[in-house]
């Protein structure tokens, strides 16, 4: 028998039945007051998750579309500093280089960001900084507040990829001094992929580049937002799903939600180190472990295929491997979105079962239970 | 009581329960063999609908994203001729002007394309032509085969917006000589909005522009297609929906599907002219009425708000008004996707009821029934 899968990857995440059912409702037209009500509700809800009084624009497309909309629309700068300490930092650099000169600050994947390098880059004339808040490829949480603080001293524009932090971890755009931030639908918000949101404060428009791609030009989204509409036909079922997700977040309470995400990832880390495994990120005083995904070094004696293949075959659970040159070297457990203690415990117990059978770990589930109780 | 709406607009269309139910299944990971199977099935199915042996790339985003992907990726030309005889032709011009010089051939909305002008533009050195096959804003079907024939004489690249024709009307890319064509998910394919597909033949790559936007650069999609994967996280539920839609199209048979669309739009036209109404498009010997949407002049004695508002309030049916300067001057009835005779008759009967009550039309439903029998 083929059982339903449990997705414990850093997005797309498991989707709650309430959200699946919302998507299955008969379609409504997008140029209707009903759709505008949904759009308004989604926008206002997202503003709270971003921690901003600015606008939030909803783009039908993946997180990468949101990143490119943000960077291309606000690229009227002579140079932008892009911080790369993982796959998504690298992607920021590649996107930005299509629109302006890039000073790419590259750190080994898994390393923390050296803030001195950021300072230097800005002193050398960069007018903007782009970085990834929660780098899922390595399981590291980059120091958003500190980066923004340095940027502000140089009046630089600050663009933050919050694709895998917004809605699951603390994000305070206005308080921290972030001008533009992006979230993806299939991460902490708990809905399927296909929707991105870009939060933008007033100041960002000083950097507006009217040569952004037509589909990703945020000015068109800004104009339509006044009527709670999108410039191009939106992915309606995903908006309906987001509307339900926002409702669920309100019911849970944002602070409770953040604490739940933190507890779940702490449970994964406590389990891992006590099972004799090693966490992948190398922290410095400013960085921390991601609160939404945990990257663990693959132990000797088992291959990626054996671990993840058996997990899927025996338990119908999907976790992630490493990306690019980290393939086979790490595995990653996502703890994002609308999942409970049950999913976390089932996943850790199953991974532990497979690792201990191969002699690659020792039992440590009690350490997770201790955190989760 | 609030009844379920019936969408009789030129997209997004009414979505069949089989497709809604497919979308509501628990989410699967996108980097899995299960997803690749779906992607393969969708791609091969779409190739048949486009009538091509070329590749088909699936982009999470609206039809406009697909149009921009096509134009920006294949814009290595000194000049492109963009044909504009409606809202979407105008959009083509606006997108193309971001990437290369545009010779915009503008015709009044509702007018047919003058092929002599196309010929002249190509003789004057344009290296590509972009046009809309089925212009939903005016209800006209532009002569794709003839435009391509002229372009081929000048070895020009041919890009066709088939967003509202592919899957509902005849499209034969390879036979006609179309190099690049686009379809949107929420039109004749019958699934919700949020997905676009771009069909591309080998020759188009001679015009490849590597400076296309990152998210819309079709080279990235081409590279991933070999593994039946997408470069960025896809809108998984919409792929699952498309998979179901392709299955339904196979069951119906493409030829039957095209005949059904033609019959339904003919029924709308027969009803309209016999009810004393006037069709909006002004045809020439090369153009024809759209087979997926009918544009009708708003008769004297009733406003757009009265007609469409009452229709929605009394009958829970949504049809479209005119766009831009055609607001209030026409109304449009879509007959796309997975709808039956019941929906067409209900819509015409309801519109007739409202118009005759205001003395703006005479009963003519029998003329529609005659076509539909």
CSV table of N, CA, C and O in Angstrom, one decimal, chain A residues 35-149:
chain,number,residue,atom,x,y,z
A,35,UNK,N,-12.5,38.3,-4.2
A,35,UNK,CA,-11.1,38.1,-4.3
A,35,UNK,C,-10.4,39.2,-3.6
A,35,UNK,O,-9.4,39.0,-2.9
A,36,UNK,N,-10.8,40.5,-3.8
A,36,UNK,CA,-10.2,41.6,-3.1
A,36,UNK,C,-10.2,41.5,-1.6
A,36,UNK,O,-9.2,41.8,-0.9
A,37,UNK,N,-11.3,40.9,-1.1
A,37,UNK,CA,-11.4,40.7,0.4
A,37,UNK,C,-10.3,39.7,0.8
A,37,UNK,O,-9.6,39.9,1.8
A,38,UNK,N,-10.1,38.7,0.0
A,38,UNK,CA,-9.1,37.7,0.3
A,38,UNK,C,-7.7,38.3,0.3
A,38,UNK,O,-6.8,38.2,1.1
A,39,UNK,N,-7.5,39.1,-0.8
A,39,UNK,CA,-6.2,39.7,-1.0
A,39,UNK,C,-5.9,40.7,0.1
A,39,UNK,O,-4.7,40.8,0.6
A,40,UNK,N,-6.9,41.5,0.5
A,40,UNK,CA,-6.7,42.4,1.6
A,40,UNK,C,-6.3,41.7,2.9
A,40,UNK,O,-5.3,42.1,3.6
A,41,UNK,N,-7.0,40.6,3.2
A,41,UNK,CA,-6.8,39.9,4.4
A,41,UNK,C,-5.3,39.2,4.4
A,41,UNK,O,-4.6,39.3,5.4
A,42,UNK,N,-5.0,38.7,3.2
A,42,UNK,CA,-3.6,38.1,3.1
A,42,UNK,C,-2.5,39.2,3.3
A,42,UNK,O,-1.6,39.0,4.0
A,43,UNK,N,-2.8,40.4,2.7
A,43,UNK,CA,-1.8,41.4,2.7
A,43,UNK,C,-1.6,42.0,4.1
A,43,UNK,O,-0.5,42.1,4.6
A,44,UNK,N,-2.7,42.2,4.8
A,44,UNK,CA,-2.6,42.8,6.2
A,44,UNK,C,-2.0,41.7,7.1
A,44,UNK,O,-1.2,42.1,8.0
A,45,UNK,N,-2.4,40.5,6.9
A,45,UNK,CA,-1.8,39.4,7.7
A,45,UNK,C,-0.3,39.3,7.5
A,45,UNK,O,0.5,39.2,8.5
A,46,UNK,N,0.2,39.4,6.3
A,46,UNK,CA,1.6,39.3,6.0
A,46,UNK,C,2.4,40.5,6.6
A,46,UNK,O,3.5,40.3,7.0
A,47,UNK,N,1.8,41.6,6.6
A,47,UNK,CA,2.5,42.8,7.2
A,47,UNK,C,2.9,42.5,8.6
A,47,UNK,O,4.0,42.9,9.0
A,48,UNK,N,2.0,41.9,9.3
A,48,UNK,CA,2.3,41.5,10.7
A,48,UNK,C,3.5,40.6,10.8
A,48,UNK,O,4.4,40.6,11.6
A,49,UNK,N,3.5,39.6,9.9
A,49,UNK,CA,4.5,38.6,9.9
A,49,UNK,C,5.9,39.2,9.5
A,49,UNK,O,6.9,38.8,10.0
A,50,UNK,N,5.8,40.2,8.6
A,50,UNK,CA,7.1,40.8,8.2
A,50,UNK,C,7.5,41.9,9.3
A,50,UNK,O,8.6,42.3,9.3
A,51,UNK,N,6.6,42.3,10.1
A,51,UNK,CA,6.8,43.3,11.1
A,51,UNK,C,7.1,44.7,10.4
A,51,UNK,O,8.0,45.4,10.6
A,52,UNK,N,6.1,45.0,9.5
A,52,UNK,CA,6.3,46.3,8.8
A,52,UNK,C,5.0,47.0,8.6
A,52,UNK,O,3.9,46.4,8.5
A,53,UNK,N,5.1,48.3,8.5
A,53,UNK,CA,3.9,49.2,8.1
A,53,UNK,C,3.9,49.4,6.6
A,53,UNK,O,3.1,50.1,6.1
A,54,UNK,N,4.9,48.9,5.9
A,54,UNK,CA,5.0,49.1,4.4
A,54,UNK,C,4.0,48.2,3.7
A,54,UNK,O,3.2,47.6,4.2
A,55,UNK,N,4.2,48.3,2.3
A,55,UNK,CA,3.3,47.5,1.5
A,55,UNK,C,3.8,46.0,1.4
A,55,UNK,O,5.0,45.8,1.6
A,56,UNK,N,2.9,45.1,1.1
A,56,UNK,CA,3.3,43.8,0.7
A,56,UNK,C,2.7,43.4,-0.6
A,56,UNK,O,1.4,43.6,-0.8
A,57,UNK,N,3.5,43.0,-1.6
A,57,UNK,CA,3.0,42.6,-2.9
A,57,UNK,C,3.1,41.1,-3.1
A,57,UNK,O,4.1,40.5,-2.8
A,58,UNK,N,2.0,40.6,-3.6
A,58,UNK,CA,1.9,39.2,-3.8
A,58,UNK,C,2.1,38.8,-5.3
A,58,UNK,O,1.4,39.3,-6.2
A,59,UNK,N,3.1,37.9,-5.5
A,59,UNK,CA,3.5,37.6,-6.9
A,59,UNK,C,3.2,36.1,-7.1
A,59,UNK,O,3.7,35.2,-6.3
A,60,UNK,N,2.5,35.7,-8.1
A,60,UNK,CA,2.3,34.3,-8.5
A,60,UNK,C,3.6,33.8,-9.1
A,60,UNK,O,4.0,34.2,-10.2
A,61,UNK,N,4.3,32.9,-8.4
A,61,UNK,CA,5.6,32.5,-8.8
A,61,UNK,C,6.3,31.9,-7.6
A,61,UNK,O,5.9,32.0,-6.5
A,62,UNK,N,7.5,31.3,-7.8
A,62,UNK,CA,8.2,30.8,-6.7
A,62,UNK,C,9.0,31.8,-6.0
A,62,UNK,O,9.0,33.0,-6.3
A,63,UNK,N,9.7,31.5,-4.9
A,63,UNK,CA,10.4,32.4,-4.1
A,63,UNK,C,11.5,33.2,-4.9
A,63,UNK,O,11.7,34.4,-4.7
A,64,UNK,N,12.0,32.5,-5.9
A,64,UNK,CA,13.0,33.1,-6.7
A,64,UNK,C,12.4,34.3,-7.5
A,64,UNK,O,13.1,35.3,-7.7
A,65,UNK,N,11.2,34.1,-7.9
A,65,UNK,CA,10.5,35.2,-8.6
A,65,UNK,C,10.4,36.4,-7.7
A,65,UNK,O,10.6,37.6,-8.1
A,66,UNK,N,10.1,36.1,-6.4
A,66,UNK,CA,10.0,37.2,-5.4
A,66,UNK,C,11.4,37.9,-5.2
A,66,UNK,O,11.4,39.1,-5.1
A,67,UNK,N,12.4,37.1,-5.2
A,67,UNK,CA,13.8,37.6,-5.0
A,67,UNK,C,14.1,38.5,-6.2
A,67,UNK,O,14.7,39.6,-6.0
A,68,UNK,N,13.8,38.0,-7.4
A,68,UNK,CA,14.2,38.8,-8.6
A,68,UNK,C,13.3,40.1,-8.7
A,68,UNK,O,13.8,41.1,-9.1
A,69,UNK,N,12.1,40.0,-8.3
A,69,UNK,CA,11.2,41.2,-8.3
A,69,UNK,C,11.8,42.2,-7.3
A,69,UNK,O,11.9,43.4,-7.7
A,70,UNK,N,12.3,41.8,-6.2
A,70,UNK,CA,12.8,42.8,-5.2
A,70,UNK,C,14.1,43.4,-5.7
A,70,UNK,O,14.3,44.6,-5.7
A,71,UNK,N,15.0,42.5,-6.2
A,71,UNK,CA,16.3,43.0,-6.6
A,71,UNK,C,16.2,43.9,-7.9
A,71,UNK,O,16.8,45.0,-8.0
A,72,UNK,N,15.4,43.4,-8.8
A,72,UNK,CA,15.4,44.1,-10.1
A,72,UNK,C,14.6,45.5,-10.0
A,72,UNK,O,15.0,46.4,-10.6
A,73,UNK,N,13.6,45.5,-9.1
A,73,UNK,CA,12.8,46.7,-9.0
A,73,UNK,C,13.6,47.8,-8.2
A,73,UNK,O,13.3,49.0,-8.4
A,74,UNK,N,14.5,47.3,-7.4
A,74,UNK,CA,15.2,48.3,-6.6
A,74,UNK,C,16.7,48.2,-6.8
A,74,UNK,O,17.5,48.1,-5.9
A,75,UNK,N,17.0,48.3,-8.1
A,75,UNK,CA,18.5,48.2,-8.5
A,75,UNK,C,19.1,49.5,-9.0
A,75,UNK,O,20.1,49.4,-9.7
A,76,UNK,N,18.5,50.6,-8.7
A,76,UNK,CA,19.1,51.9,-9.1
A,76,UNK,C,20.2,52.2,-8.1
A,76,UNK,O,20.2,53.1,-7.3
A,77,UNK,N,21.2,51.4,-8.2
A,77,UNK,CA,22.4,51.6,-7.3
A,77,UNK,C,23.7,51.3,-8.2
A,77,UNK,O,23.6,50.5,-9.1
A,78,UNK,N,24.8,51.9,-7.9
A,78,UNK,CA,26.0,51.7,-8.7
A,78,UNK,C,26.6,50.3,-8.3
A,78,UNK,O,27.2,49.7,-9.2
A,79,UNK,N,26.4,49.9,-7.1
A,79,UNK,CA,26.9,48.6,-6.7
A,79,UNK,C,26.1,48.0,-5.6
A,79,UNK,O,25.7,48.8,-4.7
A,80,UNK,N,25.9,46.7,-5.6
A,80,UNK,CA,25.2,46.0,-4.5
A,80,UNK,C,26.1,45.0,-3.9
A,80,UNK,O,26.8,44.3,-4.6
A,81,UNK,N,26.1,44.9,-2.5
A,81,UNK,CA,26.8,43.9,-1.8
A,81,UNK,C,25.9,42.7,-1.6
A,81,UNK,O,24.9,42.8,-1.0
A,82,UNK,N,26.3,41.5,-2.2
A,82,UNK,CA,25.5,40.3,-2.0
A,82,UNK,C,26.3,39.3,-1.1
A,82,UNK,O,27.4,39.0,-1.4
A,83,UNK,N,25.7,38.9,-0.1
A,83,UNK,CA,26.3,38.0,0.9
A,83,UNK,C,26.0,36.6,0.6
A,83,UNK,O,24.8,36.2,0.5
A,84,UNK,N,27.0,35.8,0.4
A,84,UNK,CA,26.8,34.4,0.0
A,84,UNK,C,27.5,33.4,1.0
A,84,UNK,O,28.7,33.3,0.9
A,85,UNK,N,26.7,32.8,1.8
A,85,UNK,CA,27.2,31.7,2.6
A,85,UNK,C,26.3,30.4,2.5
A,85,UNK,O,26.1,29.7,3.4
A,86,UNK,N,25.8,30.3,1.3
A,86,UNK,CA,25.0,29.1,1.0
A,86,UNK,C,24.3,29.2,-0.4
A,86,UNK,O,24.5,30.2,-1.1
A,87,UNK,N,23.6,28.2,-0.7
A,87,UNK,CA,23.0,28.2,-2.1
A,87,UNK,C,22.2,29.4,-2.4
A,87,UNK,O,22.2,29.9,-3.6
A,88,UNK,N,21.4,29.9,-1.5
A,88,UNK,CA,20.5,31.0,-1.8
A,88,UNK,C,21.2,32.3,-1.8
A,88,UNK,O,20.8,33.2,-2.5
A,89,UNK,N,22.3,32.4,-1.0
A,89,UNK,CA,23.1,33.6,-1.1
A,89,UNK,C,23.8,33.7,-2.5
A,89,UNK,O,23.8,34.7,-3.1
A,90,UNK,N,24.2,32.5,-3.0
A,90,UNK,CA,24.8,32.4,-4.3
A,90,UNK,C,23.8,32.9,-5.4
A,90,UNK,O,24.1,33.6,-6.3
A,91,UNK,N,22.5,32.4,-5.2
A,91,UNK,CA,21.5,32.8,-6.1
A,91,UNK,C,21.2,34.3,-6.1
A,91,UNK,O,21.0,34.9,-7.2
A,92,UNK,N,21.3,34.9,-4.9
A,92,UNK,CA,21.1,36.4,-4.9
A,92,UNK,C,22.2,37.1,-5.7
A,92,UNK,O,21.9,38.0,-6.5
A,93,UNK,N,23.4,36.6,-5.6
A,93,UNK,CA,24.5,37.2,-6.4
A,93,UNK,C,24.2,37.1,-7.9
A,93,UNK,O,24.4,38.0,-8.7
A,94,UNK,N,23.8,35.9,-8.3
A,94,UNK,CA,23.5,35.6,-9.7
A,94,UNK,C,22.4,36.5,-10.2
A,94,UNK,O,22.4,37.0,-11.4
A,95,UNK,N,21.3,36.7,-9.4
A,95,UNK,CA,20.2,37.5,-9.9
A,95,UNK,C,20.7,39.0,-10.0
A,95,UNK,O,20.5,39.6,-11.0
A,96,UNK,N,21.3,39.4,-8.9
A,96,UNK,CA,21.7,40.9,-8.9
A,96,UNK,C,22.6,41.2,-10.0
A,96,UNK,O,22.6,42.4,-10.5
A,97,UNK,N,23.5,40.3,-10.4
A,97,UNK,CA,24.5,40.6,-11.5
A,97,UNK,C,23.8,40.9,-12.8
A,97,UNK,O,24.4,41.4,-13.7
A,98,UNK,N,22.5,40.6,-12.9
A,98,UNK,CA,21.8,40.9,-14.2
A,98,UNK,C,21.4,42.4,-14.2
A,98,UNK,O,20.9,42.9,-15.2
A,99,UNK,N,21.4,43.0,-13.0
A,99,UNK,CA,20.9,44.4,-13.0
A,99,UNK,C,21.9,45.5,-12.6
A,99,UNK,O,21.7,46.6,-12.9
A,100,UNK,N,22.9,45.1,-11.9
A,100,UNK,CA,23.9,46.1,-11.5
A,100,UNK,C,25.2,45.4,-11.1
A,100,UNK,O,25.3,44.2,-11.2
A,101,UNK,N,26.2,46.2,-10.8
A,101,UNK,CA,27.5,45.7,-10.4
A,101,UNK,C,27.4,45.0,-9.0
A,101,UNK,O,26.7,45.6,-8.1
A,102,UNK,N,28.0,43.9,-8.8
A,102,UNK,CA,27.8,43.1,-7.6
A,102,UNK,C,29.2,43.0,-6.9
A,102,UNK,O,30.1,42.6,-7.5
A,103,UNK,N,29.2,43.3,-5.6
A,103,UNK,CA,30.3,42.9,-4.8
A,103,UNK,C,29.9,41.7,-4.0
A,103,UNK,O,29.1,41.7,-3.1
A,104,UNK,N,30.3,40.5,-4.5
A,104,UNK,CA,29.9,39.2,-3.9
A,104,UNK,C,30.8,38.9,-2.7
A,104,UNK,O,32.0,38.6,-2.9
A,105,UNK,N,30.3,38.9,-1.5
A,105,UNK,CA,31.0,38.4,-0.3
A,105,UNK,C,30.8,36.9,-0.1
A,105,UNK,O,29.7,36.5,0.3
A,106,UNK,N,31.8,36.2,-0.5
A,106,UNK,CA,31.6,34.7,-0.5
A,106,UNK,C,32.2,34.1,0.8
A,106,UNK,O,33.4,34.3,1.0
A,107,UNK,N,31.5,33.3,1.5
A,107,UNK,CA,32.0,32.5,2.6
A,107,UNK,C,31.7,31.1,2.3
A,107,UNK,O,30.7,30.7,1.6
A,108,UNK,N,32.5,30.2,2.8
A,108,UNK,CA,32.3,28.8,2.6
A,108,UNK,C,30.9,28.4,3.1
A,108,UNK,O,30.4,28.9,4.1
A,109,UNK,N,30.2,27.5,2.4
A,109,UNK,CA,28.8,27.2,2.8
A,109,UNK,C,28.9,26.5,4.2
A,109,UNK,O,29.6,25.5,4.4
A,110,UNK,N,28.1,27.0,5.1
A,110,UNK,CA,28.1,26.5,6.5
A,110,UNK,C,28.9,27.5,7.4
A,110,UNK,O,28.7,27.5,8.6
A,111,UNK,N,29.7,28.3,6.8
A,111,UNK,CA,30.4,29.4,7.6
A,111,UNK,C,29.4,30.5,8.0
A,111,UNK,O,28.5,30.8,7.2
A,112,UNK,N,29.8,31.2,9.0
A,112,UNK,CA,29.0,32.4,9.4
A,112,UNK,C,29.5,33.6,8.6
A,112,UNK,O,30.7,33.6,8.1
A,113,UNK,N,28.7,34.6,8.6
A,113,UNK,CA,29.1,35.8,7.8
A,113,UNK,C,30.1,36.6,8.7
A,113,UNK,O,29.8,36.8,9.9
A,114,UNK,N,31.2,37.1,8.1
A,114,UNK,CA,32.1,38.0,8.8
A,114,UNK,C,31.6,39.4,8.6
A,114,UNK,O,31.7,40.0,7.5
A,115,UNK,N,31.1,40.0,9.6
A,115,UNK,CA,30.5,41.4,9.5
A,115,UNK,C,31.5,42.4,9.1
A,115,UNK,O,31.2,43.5,8.5
A,116,UNK,N,32.8,42.2,9.4
A,116,UNK,CA,33.8,43.1,9.0
A,116,UNK,C,33.9,43.3,7.5
A,116,UNK,O,34.1,44.4,7.0
A,117,UNK,N,33.7,42.2,6.8
A,117,UNK,CA,33.7,42.2,5.4
A,117,UNK,C,32.5,43.0,4.8
A,117,UNK,O,32.7,43.7,3.8
A,118,UNK,N,31.4,42.9,5.5
A,118,UNK,CA,30.2,43.7,5.1
A,118,UNK,C,30.5,45.2,5.2
A,118,UNK,O,30.3,46.0,4.3
A,119,UNK,N,31.1,45.5,6.3
A,119,UNK,CA,31.5,46.9,6.6
A,119,UNK,C,32.4,47.4,5.5
A,119,UNK,O,32.2,48.5,5.0
A,120,UNK,N,33.5,46.7,5.2
A,120,UNK,CA,34.5,47.0,4.2
A,120,UNK,C,33.8,47.3,2.9
A,120,UNK,O,34.1,48.3,2.2
A,121,UNK,N,32.9,46.4,2.5
A,121,UNK,CA,32.3,46.5,1.2
A,121,UNK,C,31.5,47.8,1.1
A,121,UNK,O,31.4,48.4,0.1
A,122,UNK,N,30.8,48.1,2.2
A,122,UNK,CA,30.0,49.3,2.2
A,122,UNK,C,30.9,50.6,2.2
A,122,UNK,O,30.6,51.6,1.5
A,123,UNK,N,32.0,50.5,2.9
A,123,UNK,CA,32.9,51.6,2.9
A,123,UNK,C,33.5,51.8,1.5
A,123,UNK,O,33.9,52.9,1.1
A,124,UNK,N,33.5,50.7,0.7
A,124,UNK,CA,34.1,50.8,-0.6
A,124,UNK,C,33.0,51.3,-1.7
A,124,UNK,O,33.3,51.2,-2.9
A,125,UNK,N,31.8,51.7,-1.2
A,125,UNK,CA,30.9,52.4,-2.1
A,125,UNK,C,29.7,51.6,-2.5
A,125,UNK,O,28.9,52.0,-3.4
A,126,UNK,N,29.4,50.4,-1.9
A,126,UNK,CA,28.2,49.7,-2.3
A,126,UNK,C,27.0,50.6,-1.7
A,126,UNK,O,27.1,51.1,-0.7
A,127,UNK,N,25.9,50.6,-2.5
A,127,UNK,CA,24.8,51.4,-2.1
A,127,UNK,C,23.6,50.5,-1.7
A,127,UNK,O,22.5,51.0,-1.3
A,128,UNK,N,23.8,49.2,-1.7
A,128,UNK,CA,22.8,48.3,-1.2
A,128,UNK,C,23.4,47.0,-0.7
A,128,UNK,O,24.5,46.7,-1.1
A,129,UNK,N,22.7,46.3,0.1
A,129,UNK,CA,23.1,45.0,0.6
A,129,UNK,C,22.0,44.0,0.5
A,129,UNK,O,20.8,44.4,0.8
A,130,UNK,N,22.3,42.8,0.0
A,130,UNK,CA,21.2,41.8,-0.1
A,130,UNK,C,21.8,40.5,0.6
A,130,UNK,O,23.0,40.2,0.4
A,131,UNK,N,21.0,39.9,1.4
A,131,UNK,CA,21.4,38.7,2.1
A,131,UNK,C,20.3,37.8,2.4
A,131,UNK,O,19.1,38.2,2.3
A,132,UNK,N,20.6,36.6,2.8
A,132,UNK,CA,19.6,35.6,3.1
A,132,UNK,C,19.5,35.5,4.6
A,132,UNK,O,20.5,35.3,5.3
A,133,UNK,N,18.3,35.6,5.2
A,133,UNK,CA,18.1,35.6,6.6
A,133,UNK,C,18.4,34.2,7.1
A,133,UNK,O,19.3,33.9,7.9
A,134,UNK,N,17.5,33.3,6.6
A,134,UNK,CA,17.6,31.9,7.1
A,134,UNK,C,18.1,31.0,5.9
A,134,UNK,O,17.4,30.8,4.9
A,135,UNK,N,19.4,30.6,5.9
A,135,UNK,CA,20.0,29.9,4.8
A,135,UNK,C,19.7,28.4,5.0
A,135,UNK,O,20.4,27.7,5.7
A,136,UNK,N,18.7,27.9,4.2
A,136,UNK,CA,18.2,26.5,4.4
A,136,UNK,C,19.3,25.5,3.9
A,136,UNK,O,19.3,24.4,4.3
A,137,UNK,N,20.1,25.9,3.0
A,137,UNK,CA,21.1,25.0,2.4
A,137,UNK,C,22.1,24.5,3.5
A,137,UNK,O,22.7,23.5,3.3
A,138,UNK,N,22.3,25.3,4.5
A,138,UNK,CA,23.3,25.0,5.5
A,138,UNK,C,22.7,25.0,7.0
A,138,UNK,O,23.5,24.7,7.9
A,139,UNK,N,21.5,25.5,7.1
A,139,UNK,CA,20.9,25.5,8.5
A,139,UNK,C,21.4,26.6,9.4
A,139,UNK,O,21.5,26.4,10.6
A,140,UNK,N,21.7,27.7,8.8
A,140,UNK,CA,22.3,28.8,9.6
A,140,UNK,C,21.3,30.0,9.5
A,140,UNK,O,20.6,30.2,8.5
A,141,UNK,N,21.2,30.7,10.7
A,141,UNK,CA,20.4,31.9,10.7
A,141,UNK,C,21.4,33.1,10.7
A,141,UNK,O,22.2,33.3,11.7
A,142,UNK,N,21.4,33.9,9.7
A,142,UNK,CA,22.3,35.0,9.5
A,142,UNK,C,21.8,36.2,10.3
A,142,UNK,O,20.6,36.4,10.5
A,143,UNK,N,22.7,37.1,10.8
A,143,UNK,CA,22.4,38.2,11.7
A,143,UNK,C,21.8,39.4,11.0
A,143,UNK,O,22.5,40.4,10.7
A,144,UNK,N,20.5,39.3,10.7
A,144,UNK,CA,19.7,40.3,10.0
A,144,UNK,C,19.9,41.7,10.6
A,144,UNK,O,20.2,42.7,10.0
A,145,UNK,N,19.6,41.8,11.9
A,145,UNK,CA,19.6,43.1,12.6
A,145,UNK,C,21.0,43.7,12.5
A,145,UNK,O,21.1,44.9,12.2
A,146,UNK,N,22.1,42.9,12.7
A,146,UNK,CA,23.4,43.5,12.6
A,146,UNK,C,23.8,44.0,11.2
A,146,UNK,O,24.4,45.0,11.1
A,147,UNK,N,23.4,43.2,10.2
A,147,UNK,CA,23.7,43.6,8.8
A,147,UNK,C,23.0,44.9,8.5
A,147,UNK,O,23.6,45.8,7.9
A,148,UNK,N,21.7,45.0,8.9
A,148,UNK,CA,21.0,46.2,8.6
A,148,UNK,C,21.6,47.4,9.3
A,148,UNK,O,21.6,48.5,8.7
A,149,UNK,N,22.0,47.2,10.5
A,149,UNK,CA,22.6,48.3,11.3
A,149,UNK,C,23.9,48.8,10.6
A,149,UNK,O,24.0,50.1,10.5
